[in-house]
Each structure stands twice: as structure tokens, then as C-alpha cells.
PDB file of C-alpha atoms and ligand atoms in Angstrom:
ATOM      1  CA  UNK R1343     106.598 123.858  66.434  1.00 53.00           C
ATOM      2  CA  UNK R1344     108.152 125.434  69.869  1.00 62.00           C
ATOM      3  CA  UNK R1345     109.932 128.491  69.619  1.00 73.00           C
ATOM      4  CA  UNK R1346     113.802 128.129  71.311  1.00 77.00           C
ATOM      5  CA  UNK R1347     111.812 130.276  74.470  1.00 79.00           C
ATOM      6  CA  UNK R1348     109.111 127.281  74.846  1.00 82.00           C
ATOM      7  CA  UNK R1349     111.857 125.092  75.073  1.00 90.00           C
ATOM      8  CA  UNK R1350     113.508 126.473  77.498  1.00 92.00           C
ATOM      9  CA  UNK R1351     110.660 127.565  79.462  1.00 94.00           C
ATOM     10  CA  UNK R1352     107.670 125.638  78.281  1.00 95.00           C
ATOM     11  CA  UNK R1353     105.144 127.523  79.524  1.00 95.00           C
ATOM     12  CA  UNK R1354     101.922 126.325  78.136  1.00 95.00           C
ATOM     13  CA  UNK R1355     103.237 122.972  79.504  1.00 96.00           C
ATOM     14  CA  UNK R1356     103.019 124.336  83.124  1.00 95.00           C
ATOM     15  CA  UNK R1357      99.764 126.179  82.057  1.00 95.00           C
ATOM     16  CA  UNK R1358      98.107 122.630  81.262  1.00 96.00           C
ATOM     17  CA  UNK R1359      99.444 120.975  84.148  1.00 97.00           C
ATOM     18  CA  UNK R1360      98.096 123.460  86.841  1.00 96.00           C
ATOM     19  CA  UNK R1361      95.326 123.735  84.694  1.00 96.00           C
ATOM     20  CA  UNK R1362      92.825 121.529  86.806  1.00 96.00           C
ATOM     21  CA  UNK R1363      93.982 123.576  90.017  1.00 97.00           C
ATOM     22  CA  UNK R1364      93.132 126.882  88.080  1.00 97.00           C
ATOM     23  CA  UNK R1365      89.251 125.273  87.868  1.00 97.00           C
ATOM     24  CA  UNK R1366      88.847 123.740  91.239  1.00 97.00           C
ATOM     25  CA  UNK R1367      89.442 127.249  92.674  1.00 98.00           C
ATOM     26  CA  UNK R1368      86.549 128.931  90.330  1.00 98.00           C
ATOM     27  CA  UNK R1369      84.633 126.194  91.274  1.00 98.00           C
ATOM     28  CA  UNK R1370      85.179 126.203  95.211  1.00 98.00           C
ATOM     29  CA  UNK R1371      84.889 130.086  95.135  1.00 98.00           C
ATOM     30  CA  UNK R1372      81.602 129.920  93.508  1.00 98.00           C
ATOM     31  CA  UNK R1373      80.350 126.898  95.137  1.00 98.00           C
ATOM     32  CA  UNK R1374      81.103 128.614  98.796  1.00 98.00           C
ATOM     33  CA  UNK R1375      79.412 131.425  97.390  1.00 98.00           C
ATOM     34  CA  UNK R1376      82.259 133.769  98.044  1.00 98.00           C
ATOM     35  CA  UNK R1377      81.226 136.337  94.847  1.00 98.00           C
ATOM     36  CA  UNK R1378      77.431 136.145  96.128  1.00 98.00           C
ATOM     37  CA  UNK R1379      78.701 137.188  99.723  1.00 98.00           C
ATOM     38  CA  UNK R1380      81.024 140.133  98.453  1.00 98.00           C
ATOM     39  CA  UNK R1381      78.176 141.323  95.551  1.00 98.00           C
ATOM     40  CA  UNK R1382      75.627 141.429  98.419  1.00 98.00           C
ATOM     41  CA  UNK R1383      78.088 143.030 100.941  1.00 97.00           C
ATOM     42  CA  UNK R1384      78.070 146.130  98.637  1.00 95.00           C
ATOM     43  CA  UNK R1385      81.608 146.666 100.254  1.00 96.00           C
ATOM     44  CA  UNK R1386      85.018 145.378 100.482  1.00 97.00           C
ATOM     45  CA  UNK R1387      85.535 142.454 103.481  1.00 97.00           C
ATOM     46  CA  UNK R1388      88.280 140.689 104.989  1.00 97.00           C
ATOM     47  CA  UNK R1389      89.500 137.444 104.903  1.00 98.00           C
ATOM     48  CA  UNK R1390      88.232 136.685 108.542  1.00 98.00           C
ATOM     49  CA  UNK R1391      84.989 138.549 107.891  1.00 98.00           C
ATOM     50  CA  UNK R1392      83.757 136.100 104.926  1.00 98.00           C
ATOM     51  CA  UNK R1393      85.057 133.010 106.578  1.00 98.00           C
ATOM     52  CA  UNK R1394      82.464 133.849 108.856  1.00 98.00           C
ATOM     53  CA  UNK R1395      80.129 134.333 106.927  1.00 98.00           C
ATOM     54  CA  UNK R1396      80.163 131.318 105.516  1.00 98.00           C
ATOM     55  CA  UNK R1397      81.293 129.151 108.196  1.00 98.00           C
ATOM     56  CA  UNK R1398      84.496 128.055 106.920  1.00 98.00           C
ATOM     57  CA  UNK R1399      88.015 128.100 108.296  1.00 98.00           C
ATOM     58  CA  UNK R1400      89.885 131.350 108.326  1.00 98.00           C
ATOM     59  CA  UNK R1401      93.111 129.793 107.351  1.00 98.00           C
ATOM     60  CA  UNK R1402      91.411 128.060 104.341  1.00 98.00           C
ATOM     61  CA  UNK R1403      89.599 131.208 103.057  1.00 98.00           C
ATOM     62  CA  UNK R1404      92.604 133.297 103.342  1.00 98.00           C
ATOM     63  CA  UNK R1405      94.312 131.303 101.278  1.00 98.00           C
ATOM     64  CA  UNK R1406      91.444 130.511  98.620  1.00 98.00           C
ATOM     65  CA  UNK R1407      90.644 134.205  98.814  1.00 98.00           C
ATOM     66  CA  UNK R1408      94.313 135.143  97.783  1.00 98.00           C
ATOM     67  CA  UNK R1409      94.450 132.282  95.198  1.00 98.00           C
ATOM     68  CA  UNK R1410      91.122 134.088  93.402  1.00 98.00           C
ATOM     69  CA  UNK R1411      93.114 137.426  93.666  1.00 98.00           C
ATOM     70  CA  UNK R1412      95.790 136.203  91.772  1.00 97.00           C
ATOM     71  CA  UNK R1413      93.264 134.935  88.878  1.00 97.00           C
ATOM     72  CA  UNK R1414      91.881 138.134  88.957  1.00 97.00           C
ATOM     73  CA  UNK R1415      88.531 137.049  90.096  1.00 98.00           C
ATOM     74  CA  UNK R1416      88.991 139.048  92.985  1.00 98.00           C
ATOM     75  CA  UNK R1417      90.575 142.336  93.877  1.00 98.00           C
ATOM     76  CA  UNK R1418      92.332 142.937  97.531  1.00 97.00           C
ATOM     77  CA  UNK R1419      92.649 146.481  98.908  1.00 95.00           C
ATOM     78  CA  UNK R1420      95.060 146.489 101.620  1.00 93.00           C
ATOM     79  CA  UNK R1421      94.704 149.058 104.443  1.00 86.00           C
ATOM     80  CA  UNK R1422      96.031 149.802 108.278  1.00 86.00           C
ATOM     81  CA  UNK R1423      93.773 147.470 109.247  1.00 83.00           C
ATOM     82  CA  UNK R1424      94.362 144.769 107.084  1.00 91.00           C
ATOM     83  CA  UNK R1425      93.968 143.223 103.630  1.00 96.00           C
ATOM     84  CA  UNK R1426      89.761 143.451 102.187  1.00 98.00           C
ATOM     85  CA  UNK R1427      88.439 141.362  99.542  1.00 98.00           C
ATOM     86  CA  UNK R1428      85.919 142.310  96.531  1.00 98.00           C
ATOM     87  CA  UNK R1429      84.850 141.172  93.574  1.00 98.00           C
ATOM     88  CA  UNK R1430      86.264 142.343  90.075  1.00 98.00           C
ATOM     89  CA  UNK R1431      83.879 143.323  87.312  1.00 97.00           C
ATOM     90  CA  UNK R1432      83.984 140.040  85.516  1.00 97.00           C
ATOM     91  CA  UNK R1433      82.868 138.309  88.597  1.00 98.00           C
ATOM     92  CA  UNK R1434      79.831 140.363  89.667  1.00 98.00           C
ATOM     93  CA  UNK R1435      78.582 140.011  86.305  1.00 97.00           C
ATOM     94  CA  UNK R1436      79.260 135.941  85.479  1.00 98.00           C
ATOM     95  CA  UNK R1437      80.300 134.611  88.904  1.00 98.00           C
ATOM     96  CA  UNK R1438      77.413 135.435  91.161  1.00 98.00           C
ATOM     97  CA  UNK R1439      73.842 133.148  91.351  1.00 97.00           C
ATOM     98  CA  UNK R1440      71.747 136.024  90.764  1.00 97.00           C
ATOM     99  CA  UNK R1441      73.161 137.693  87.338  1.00 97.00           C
ATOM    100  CA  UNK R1442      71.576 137.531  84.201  1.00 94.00           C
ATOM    101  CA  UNK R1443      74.785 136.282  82.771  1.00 95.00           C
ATOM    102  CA  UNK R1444      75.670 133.703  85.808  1.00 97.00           C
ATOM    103  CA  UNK R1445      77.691 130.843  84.887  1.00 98.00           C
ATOM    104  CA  UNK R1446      77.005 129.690  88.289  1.00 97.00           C
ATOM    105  CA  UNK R1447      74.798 126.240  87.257  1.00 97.00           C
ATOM    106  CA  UNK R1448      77.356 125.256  84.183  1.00 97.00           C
ATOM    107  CA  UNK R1449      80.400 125.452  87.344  1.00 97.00           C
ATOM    108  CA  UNK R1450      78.844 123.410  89.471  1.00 97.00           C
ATOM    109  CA  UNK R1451      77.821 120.977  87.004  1.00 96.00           C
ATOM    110  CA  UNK R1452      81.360 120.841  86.152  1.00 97.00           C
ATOM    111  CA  UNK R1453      82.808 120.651  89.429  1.00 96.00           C
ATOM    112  CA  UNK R1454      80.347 117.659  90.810  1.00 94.00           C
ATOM    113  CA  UNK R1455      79.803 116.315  87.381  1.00 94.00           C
ATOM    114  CA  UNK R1456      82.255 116.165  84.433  1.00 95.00           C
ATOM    115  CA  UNK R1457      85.568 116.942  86.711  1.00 96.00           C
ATOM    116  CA  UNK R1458      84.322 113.257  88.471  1.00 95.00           C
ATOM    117  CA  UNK R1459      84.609 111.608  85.396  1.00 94.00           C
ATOM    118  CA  UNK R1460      87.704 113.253  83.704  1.00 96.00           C
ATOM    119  CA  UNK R1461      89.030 111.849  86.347  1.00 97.00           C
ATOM    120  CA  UNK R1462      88.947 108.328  84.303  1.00 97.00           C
ATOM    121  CA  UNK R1463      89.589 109.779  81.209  1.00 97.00           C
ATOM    122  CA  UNK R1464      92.516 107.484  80.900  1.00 98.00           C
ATOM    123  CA  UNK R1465      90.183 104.483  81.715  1.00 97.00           C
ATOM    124  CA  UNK R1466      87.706 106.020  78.819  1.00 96.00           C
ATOM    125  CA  UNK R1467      90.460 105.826  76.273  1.00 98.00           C
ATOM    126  CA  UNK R1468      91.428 102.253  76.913  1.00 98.00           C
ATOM    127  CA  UNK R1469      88.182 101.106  77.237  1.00 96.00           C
ATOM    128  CA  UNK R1470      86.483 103.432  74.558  1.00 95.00           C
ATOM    129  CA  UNK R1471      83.374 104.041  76.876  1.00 93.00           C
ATOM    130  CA  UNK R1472      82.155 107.029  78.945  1.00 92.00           C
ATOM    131  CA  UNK R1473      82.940 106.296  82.588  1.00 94.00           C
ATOM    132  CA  UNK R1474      79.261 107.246  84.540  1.00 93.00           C
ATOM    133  CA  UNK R1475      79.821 103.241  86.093  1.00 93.00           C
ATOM    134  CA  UNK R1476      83.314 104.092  87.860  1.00 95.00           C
ATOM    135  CA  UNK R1477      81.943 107.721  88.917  1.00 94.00           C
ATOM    136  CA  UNK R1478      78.375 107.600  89.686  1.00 93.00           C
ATOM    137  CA  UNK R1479      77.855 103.813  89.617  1.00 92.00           C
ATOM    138  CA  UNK R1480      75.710 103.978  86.391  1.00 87.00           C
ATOM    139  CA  UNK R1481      75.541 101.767  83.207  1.00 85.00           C
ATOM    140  CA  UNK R1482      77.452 103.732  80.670  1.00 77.00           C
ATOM    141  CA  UNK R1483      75.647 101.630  77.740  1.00 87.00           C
ATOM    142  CA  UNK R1484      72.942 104.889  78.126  1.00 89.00           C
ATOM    143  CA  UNK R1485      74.565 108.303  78.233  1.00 89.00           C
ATOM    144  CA  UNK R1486      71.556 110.284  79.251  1.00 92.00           C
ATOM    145  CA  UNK R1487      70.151 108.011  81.693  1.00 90.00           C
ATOM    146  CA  UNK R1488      73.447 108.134  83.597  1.00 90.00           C
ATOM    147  CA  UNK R1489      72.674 111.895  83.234  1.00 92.00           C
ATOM    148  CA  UNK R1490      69.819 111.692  84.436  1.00 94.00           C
ATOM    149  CA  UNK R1491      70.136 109.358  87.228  1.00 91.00           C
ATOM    150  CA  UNK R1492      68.066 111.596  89.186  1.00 92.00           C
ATOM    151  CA  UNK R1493      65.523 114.617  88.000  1.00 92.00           C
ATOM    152  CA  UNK R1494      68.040 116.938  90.793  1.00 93.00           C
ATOM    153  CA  UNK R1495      70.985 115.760  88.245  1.00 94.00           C
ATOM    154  CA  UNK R1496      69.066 116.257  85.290  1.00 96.00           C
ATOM    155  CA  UNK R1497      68.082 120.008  86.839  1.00 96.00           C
ATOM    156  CA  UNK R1498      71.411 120.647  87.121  1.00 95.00           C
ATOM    157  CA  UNK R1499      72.258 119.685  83.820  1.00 97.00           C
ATOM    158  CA  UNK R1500      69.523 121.368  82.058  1.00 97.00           C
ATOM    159  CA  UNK R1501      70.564 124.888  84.335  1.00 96.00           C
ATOM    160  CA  UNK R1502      74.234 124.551  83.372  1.00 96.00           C
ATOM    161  CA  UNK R1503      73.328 124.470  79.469  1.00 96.00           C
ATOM    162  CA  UNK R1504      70.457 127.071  79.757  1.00 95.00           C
ATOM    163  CA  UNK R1505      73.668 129.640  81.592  1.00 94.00           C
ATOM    164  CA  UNK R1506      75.703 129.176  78.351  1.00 94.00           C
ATOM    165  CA  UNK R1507      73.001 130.011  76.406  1.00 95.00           C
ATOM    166  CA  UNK R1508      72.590 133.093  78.667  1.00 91.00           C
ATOM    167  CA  UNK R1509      75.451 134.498  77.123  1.00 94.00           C
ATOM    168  CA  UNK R1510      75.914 133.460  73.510  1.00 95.00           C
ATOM    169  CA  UNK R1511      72.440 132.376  72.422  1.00 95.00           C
ATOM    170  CA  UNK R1512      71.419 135.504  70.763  1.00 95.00           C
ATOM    171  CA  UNK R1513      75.047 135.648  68.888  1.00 96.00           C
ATOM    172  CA  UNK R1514      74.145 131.835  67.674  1.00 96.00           C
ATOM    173  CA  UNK R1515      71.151 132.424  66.822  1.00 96.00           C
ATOM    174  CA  UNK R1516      71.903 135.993  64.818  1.00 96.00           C
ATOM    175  CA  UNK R1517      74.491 134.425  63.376  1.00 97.00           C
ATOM    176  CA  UNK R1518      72.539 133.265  60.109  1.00 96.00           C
ATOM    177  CA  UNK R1519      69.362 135.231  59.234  1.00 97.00           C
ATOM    178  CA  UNK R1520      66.387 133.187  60.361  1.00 97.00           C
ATOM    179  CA  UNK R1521      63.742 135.128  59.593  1.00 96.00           C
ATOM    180  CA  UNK R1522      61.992 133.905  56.710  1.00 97.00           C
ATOM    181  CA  UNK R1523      61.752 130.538  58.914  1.00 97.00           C
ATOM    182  CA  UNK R1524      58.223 130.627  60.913  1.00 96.00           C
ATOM    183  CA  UNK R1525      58.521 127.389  62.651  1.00 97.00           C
ATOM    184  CA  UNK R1526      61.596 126.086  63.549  1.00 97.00           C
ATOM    185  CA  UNK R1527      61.875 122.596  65.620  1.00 97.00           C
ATOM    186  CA  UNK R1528      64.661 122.594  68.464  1.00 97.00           C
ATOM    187  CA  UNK R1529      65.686 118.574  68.475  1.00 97.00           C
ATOM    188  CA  UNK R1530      67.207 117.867  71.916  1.00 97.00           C
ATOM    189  CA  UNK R1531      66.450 121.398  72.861  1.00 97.00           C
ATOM    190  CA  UNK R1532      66.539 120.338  76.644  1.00 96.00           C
ATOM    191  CA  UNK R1533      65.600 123.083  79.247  1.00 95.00           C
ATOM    192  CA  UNK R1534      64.720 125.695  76.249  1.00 96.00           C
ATOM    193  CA  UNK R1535      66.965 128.669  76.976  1.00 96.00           C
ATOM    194  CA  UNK R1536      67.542 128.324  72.660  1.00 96.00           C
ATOM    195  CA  UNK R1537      64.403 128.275  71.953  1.00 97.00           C
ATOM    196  CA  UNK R1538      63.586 131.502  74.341  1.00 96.00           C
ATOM    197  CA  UNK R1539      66.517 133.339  72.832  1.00 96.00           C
ATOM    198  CA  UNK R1540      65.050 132.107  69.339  1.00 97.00           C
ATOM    199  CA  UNK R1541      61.190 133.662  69.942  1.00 97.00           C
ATOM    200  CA  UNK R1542      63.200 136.739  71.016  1.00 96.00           C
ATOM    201  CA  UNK R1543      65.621 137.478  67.890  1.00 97.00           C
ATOM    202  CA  UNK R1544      62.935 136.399  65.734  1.00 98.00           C
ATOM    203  CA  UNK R1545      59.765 137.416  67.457  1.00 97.00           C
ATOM    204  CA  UNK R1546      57.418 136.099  63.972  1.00 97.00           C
ATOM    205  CA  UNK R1547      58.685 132.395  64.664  1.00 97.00           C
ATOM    206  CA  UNK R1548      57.359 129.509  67.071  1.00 97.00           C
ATOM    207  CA  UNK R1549      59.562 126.926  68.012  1.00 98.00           C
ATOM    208  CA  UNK R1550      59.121 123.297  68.647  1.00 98.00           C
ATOM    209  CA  UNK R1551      61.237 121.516  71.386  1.00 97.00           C
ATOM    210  CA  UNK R1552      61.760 118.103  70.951  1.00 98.00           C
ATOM    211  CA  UNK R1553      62.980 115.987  73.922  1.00 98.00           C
ATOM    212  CA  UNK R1554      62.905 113.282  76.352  1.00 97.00           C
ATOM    213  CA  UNK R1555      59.815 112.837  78.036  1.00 97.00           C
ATOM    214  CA  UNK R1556      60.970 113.303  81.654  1.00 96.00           C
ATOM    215  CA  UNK R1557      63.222 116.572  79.973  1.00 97.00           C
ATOM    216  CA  UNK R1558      60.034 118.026  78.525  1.00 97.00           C
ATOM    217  CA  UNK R1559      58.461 117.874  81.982  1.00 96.00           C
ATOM    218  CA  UNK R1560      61.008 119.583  83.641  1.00 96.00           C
ATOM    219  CA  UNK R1561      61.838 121.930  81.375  1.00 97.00           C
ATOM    220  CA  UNK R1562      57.886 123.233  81.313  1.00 96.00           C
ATOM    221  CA  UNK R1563      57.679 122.824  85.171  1.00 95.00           C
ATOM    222  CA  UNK R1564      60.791 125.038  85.965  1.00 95.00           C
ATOM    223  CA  UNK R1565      62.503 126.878  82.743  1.00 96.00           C
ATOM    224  CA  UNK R1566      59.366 128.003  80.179  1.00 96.00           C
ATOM    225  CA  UNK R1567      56.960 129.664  81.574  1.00 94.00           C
ATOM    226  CA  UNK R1568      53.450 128.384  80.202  1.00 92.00           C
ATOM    227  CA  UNK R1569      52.494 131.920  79.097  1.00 94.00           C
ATOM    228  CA  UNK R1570      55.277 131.496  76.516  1.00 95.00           C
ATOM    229  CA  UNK R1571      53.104 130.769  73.576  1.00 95.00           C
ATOM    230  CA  UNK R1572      55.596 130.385  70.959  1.00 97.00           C
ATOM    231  CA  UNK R1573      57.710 127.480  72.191  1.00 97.00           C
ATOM    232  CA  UNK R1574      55.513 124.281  71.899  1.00 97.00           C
ATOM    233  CA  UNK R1575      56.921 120.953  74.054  1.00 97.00           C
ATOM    234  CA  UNK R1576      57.035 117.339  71.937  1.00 97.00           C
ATOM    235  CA  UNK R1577      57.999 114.615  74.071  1.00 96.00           C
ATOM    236  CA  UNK R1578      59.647 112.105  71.861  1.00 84.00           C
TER     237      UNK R1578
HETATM  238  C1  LIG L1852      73.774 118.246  74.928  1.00 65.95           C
HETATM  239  S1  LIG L1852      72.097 118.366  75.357  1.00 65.95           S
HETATM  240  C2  LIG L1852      71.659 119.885  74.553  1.00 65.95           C
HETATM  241  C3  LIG L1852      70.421 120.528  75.119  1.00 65.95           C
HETATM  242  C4  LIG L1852      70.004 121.828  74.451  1.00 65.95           C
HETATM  243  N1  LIG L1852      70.000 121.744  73.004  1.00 65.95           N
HETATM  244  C5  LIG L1852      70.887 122.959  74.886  1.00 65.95           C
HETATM  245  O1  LIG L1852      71.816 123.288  74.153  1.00 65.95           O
HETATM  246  O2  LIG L1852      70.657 123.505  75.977  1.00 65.95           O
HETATM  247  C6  LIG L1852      71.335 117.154  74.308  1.00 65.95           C
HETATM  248  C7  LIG L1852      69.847 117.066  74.467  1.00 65.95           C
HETATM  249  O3  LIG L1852      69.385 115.952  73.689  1.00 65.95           O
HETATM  250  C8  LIG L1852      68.345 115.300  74.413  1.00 65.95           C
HETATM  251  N2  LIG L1852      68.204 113.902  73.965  1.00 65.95           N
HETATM  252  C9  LIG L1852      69.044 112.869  74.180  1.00 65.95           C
HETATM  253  N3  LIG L1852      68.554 111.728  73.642  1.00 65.95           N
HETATM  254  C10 LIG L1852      67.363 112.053  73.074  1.00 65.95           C
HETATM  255  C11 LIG L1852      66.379 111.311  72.365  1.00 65.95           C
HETATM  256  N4  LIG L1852      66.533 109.998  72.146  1.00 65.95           N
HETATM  257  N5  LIG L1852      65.279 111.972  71.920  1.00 65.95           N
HETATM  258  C12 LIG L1852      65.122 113.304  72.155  1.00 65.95           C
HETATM  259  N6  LIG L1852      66.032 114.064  72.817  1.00 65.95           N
HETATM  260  C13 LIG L1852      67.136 113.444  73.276  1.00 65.95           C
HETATM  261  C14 LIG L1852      68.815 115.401  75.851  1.00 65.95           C
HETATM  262  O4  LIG L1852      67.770 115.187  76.791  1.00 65.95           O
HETATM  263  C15 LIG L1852      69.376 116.824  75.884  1.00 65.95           C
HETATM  264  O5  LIG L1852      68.388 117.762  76.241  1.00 65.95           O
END
């Protein structure tokens, strides 16, 4: 139930409408690669400065630049000479391509992907099917080939899980005490960032990925290395 406040101001009402705006932001920062410019700048830059650098228009940036500072994924430092940008803690460390703990992949897979086809979620509740056909013109009657219409989709994919797992899959896998289990079998274990965190909590255990065969390929061409000798691919 609303307090008397919510009702007169009902805040988390606003919150969910701007919501979406709140996310396309993150996502255009990231995908313009305004973090990655500022991280390797090493120093604060203006407005006019990163437009240039990545060719966009200085009105734009400004105004994307100031919309970051006010989620706090930026900081501005205003001076004689004008307002300079930089990145805040959080961002260096889960904002910019080349950090252990990017979120970078699982953004843009969300910005290019998923936002595309929340944007017939009300379709997908009348009809009660995903809606791949009206976004991506793909049969819906097969989730994962829509997924993986193409293997640079199904990269994507498989990179945006494997970044979540960058963060919590030691805490998952801690979680319960798996030692006494030697082998354990990863079903739909996908690009293997799991399994990886798995061989490293519990160093005595092998794992066994189970996937699609076009996943297992890709997965062994671009995310295990083949001197990993604990994970073992099944293509099923
Ligand atoms: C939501 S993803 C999770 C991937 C992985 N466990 C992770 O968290 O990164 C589900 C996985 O199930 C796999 N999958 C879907 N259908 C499958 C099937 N019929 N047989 C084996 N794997 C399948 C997909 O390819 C995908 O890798």
C-alpha cells in the first residue's frame, strides 16, 4: 500500500516511466564509447573535446554528457575555461570495454537486442509468444534460433552472459560448498564463463558443458582457451 506521500507525489511512478530513458543513456554512453575515451584520456575533457573524438555532434554530446552526470556515471569539473568531463569510479571499473568487470557486451546486447523486442511486449502478452518475427523478422516457434540468427548475434549473446558472470560467478558458485563434487556438468552452459569461475573456486573439479552444437563451437573458438583442461565441450 502507498504511503499519503506516494500519493501525492508518486514517485516510483515517475521512476518507472522515465525508466527506459534512464537505460538508453547507459547504453548510448557506452555504445559511443564515451567511458573508454575518458579512461584512456587519463584526464578530465570537455564536452567539445570528446565530441571530437568520436565524431559526433557537439550539441548532442553536451547534452548526453550532462545527462550521464546527473546519473552519476560521470563527474564534471567546471573551471575558467569551461565545464570537463570524467568518469566516476563505478564507471571505469564496469562501464569501460577493457575492465575485468565490463558490463560492456550484456549493454549492448540489451540496447540492440532485448530493448527491440520490449518494444512489443504488449503484442507478447496478447499473443502469448516472444516477438523475434515483429523485431528481427524471425520465427518465434524457436527461441534460440531467433537468437542465433547469426553466429555475430549469437557472439554477442554469449559475451553479454559471460560479463554477468564476470561479476557474480564466484559468489554463485561459493554460495553452496561444491567441493566434494569432482565432475560437475554445466547444461546450457553457453560461452563457459560458469564453468571457468567453477575450475577456479573449486580447482579439484572438471566441468562438462553441454550445449548447442554451433554454441560449443564458438564458445571453444573464442571464450575457453584449449589449454583449459578441466572444462570438457558436449555438443548435444
Ligand atoms: C540463458 S542461456 C545461459 C547460458 C549459460 N548458462 C550462462 O549463464 O552464461 C541458455 C543456454 O542454453 C542453451 N540451450 C538452449 N537450447 C538447448 C538445447 N536444446 N540443448 C542444449 N543447450 C541448449 C543455449 O544455447 C544457451 O547457451
Amino acid at each position: 500500500m502507498g504511503s499519503t506521500q506516494d500519493l501525492d507525489y508518486p514517485q516510483i511512478i515517475f521512476q518507472y516511466i522515465n525508466g527506459f530513458l534512464v537505460s538508453k543513456v547507459l547504453f548510448t554512453a557506452c555504445e559511443l564509447g564515451v567511458f573508454d575515451l575518458l579512461l584512456e584520456s587519463g584526464e578530465p575533457l570537455s564536452s567539445d573535446a570528446i565530441a571530437a573524438h568520436l565524431g559526433t555532434s557537439p550539441s548532442g554530446t553536451e547534452r548526453l554528457l550532462d545527462a550521464c552526470v546527473g546519473l552519476k556515471l560521470l563527474a564534471v569539473e567546471v573551471t575558467r575555461e569551461g565545464a570537463c568531463y570524467r568518469n566516476t569510479e563505478i564507471s571505469n571499473l564496469y562501464l569501460t570495454k577493457s575492465s575485468p568487470k565490463s558490463q560492456y557486451h550484456i549493454m549492448m546486447y540489451y540496447s540492440n537486442t532485448v530493448y527491440l523486442c520490449w518494444h512489443y511486449l504488449t503484442d507478447a502478452v496478447r499473443e502469448g509468444r516472444n516477438q523475434y518475427e515483429r523485431a528481427f523478422g524471425n520465427s518465434s516457434k524457436d527461441p534460440f534460433g531467433a537468437m542465433y540468427r547469426s553466429e555475430e548475434e549469437m557472439l554477442k549473446f554469449m559475451a553479454g552472459q559471460n560479463s554477468i558472470w564476470s561479476i557474480c560467478g564466484r559468489d554463485v558458485l561459493a554460495a553452496f560448498d561444491l567441493s566434494p563434487f569432482r565432475h560437475i556438468y554445466d547444461l546450457g552452459g553457453g560461452g563457459g564463463a560458469l564453468a571457468q569461475a567453477c575450475v577456479s573456486v573449486y580447482p579439484n573439479s572438471t566441468v562438462a558443458i553441454y550445449d548447442l552444437p554451433k554454441v560449443v563451437q564458438v564458445a571453444k573458438e573464442w571464450f575457453v582457451p584449449s589449454e583449459e583442461r578441466q572444462i570438457t565441450f558436449h555438443e548435444g
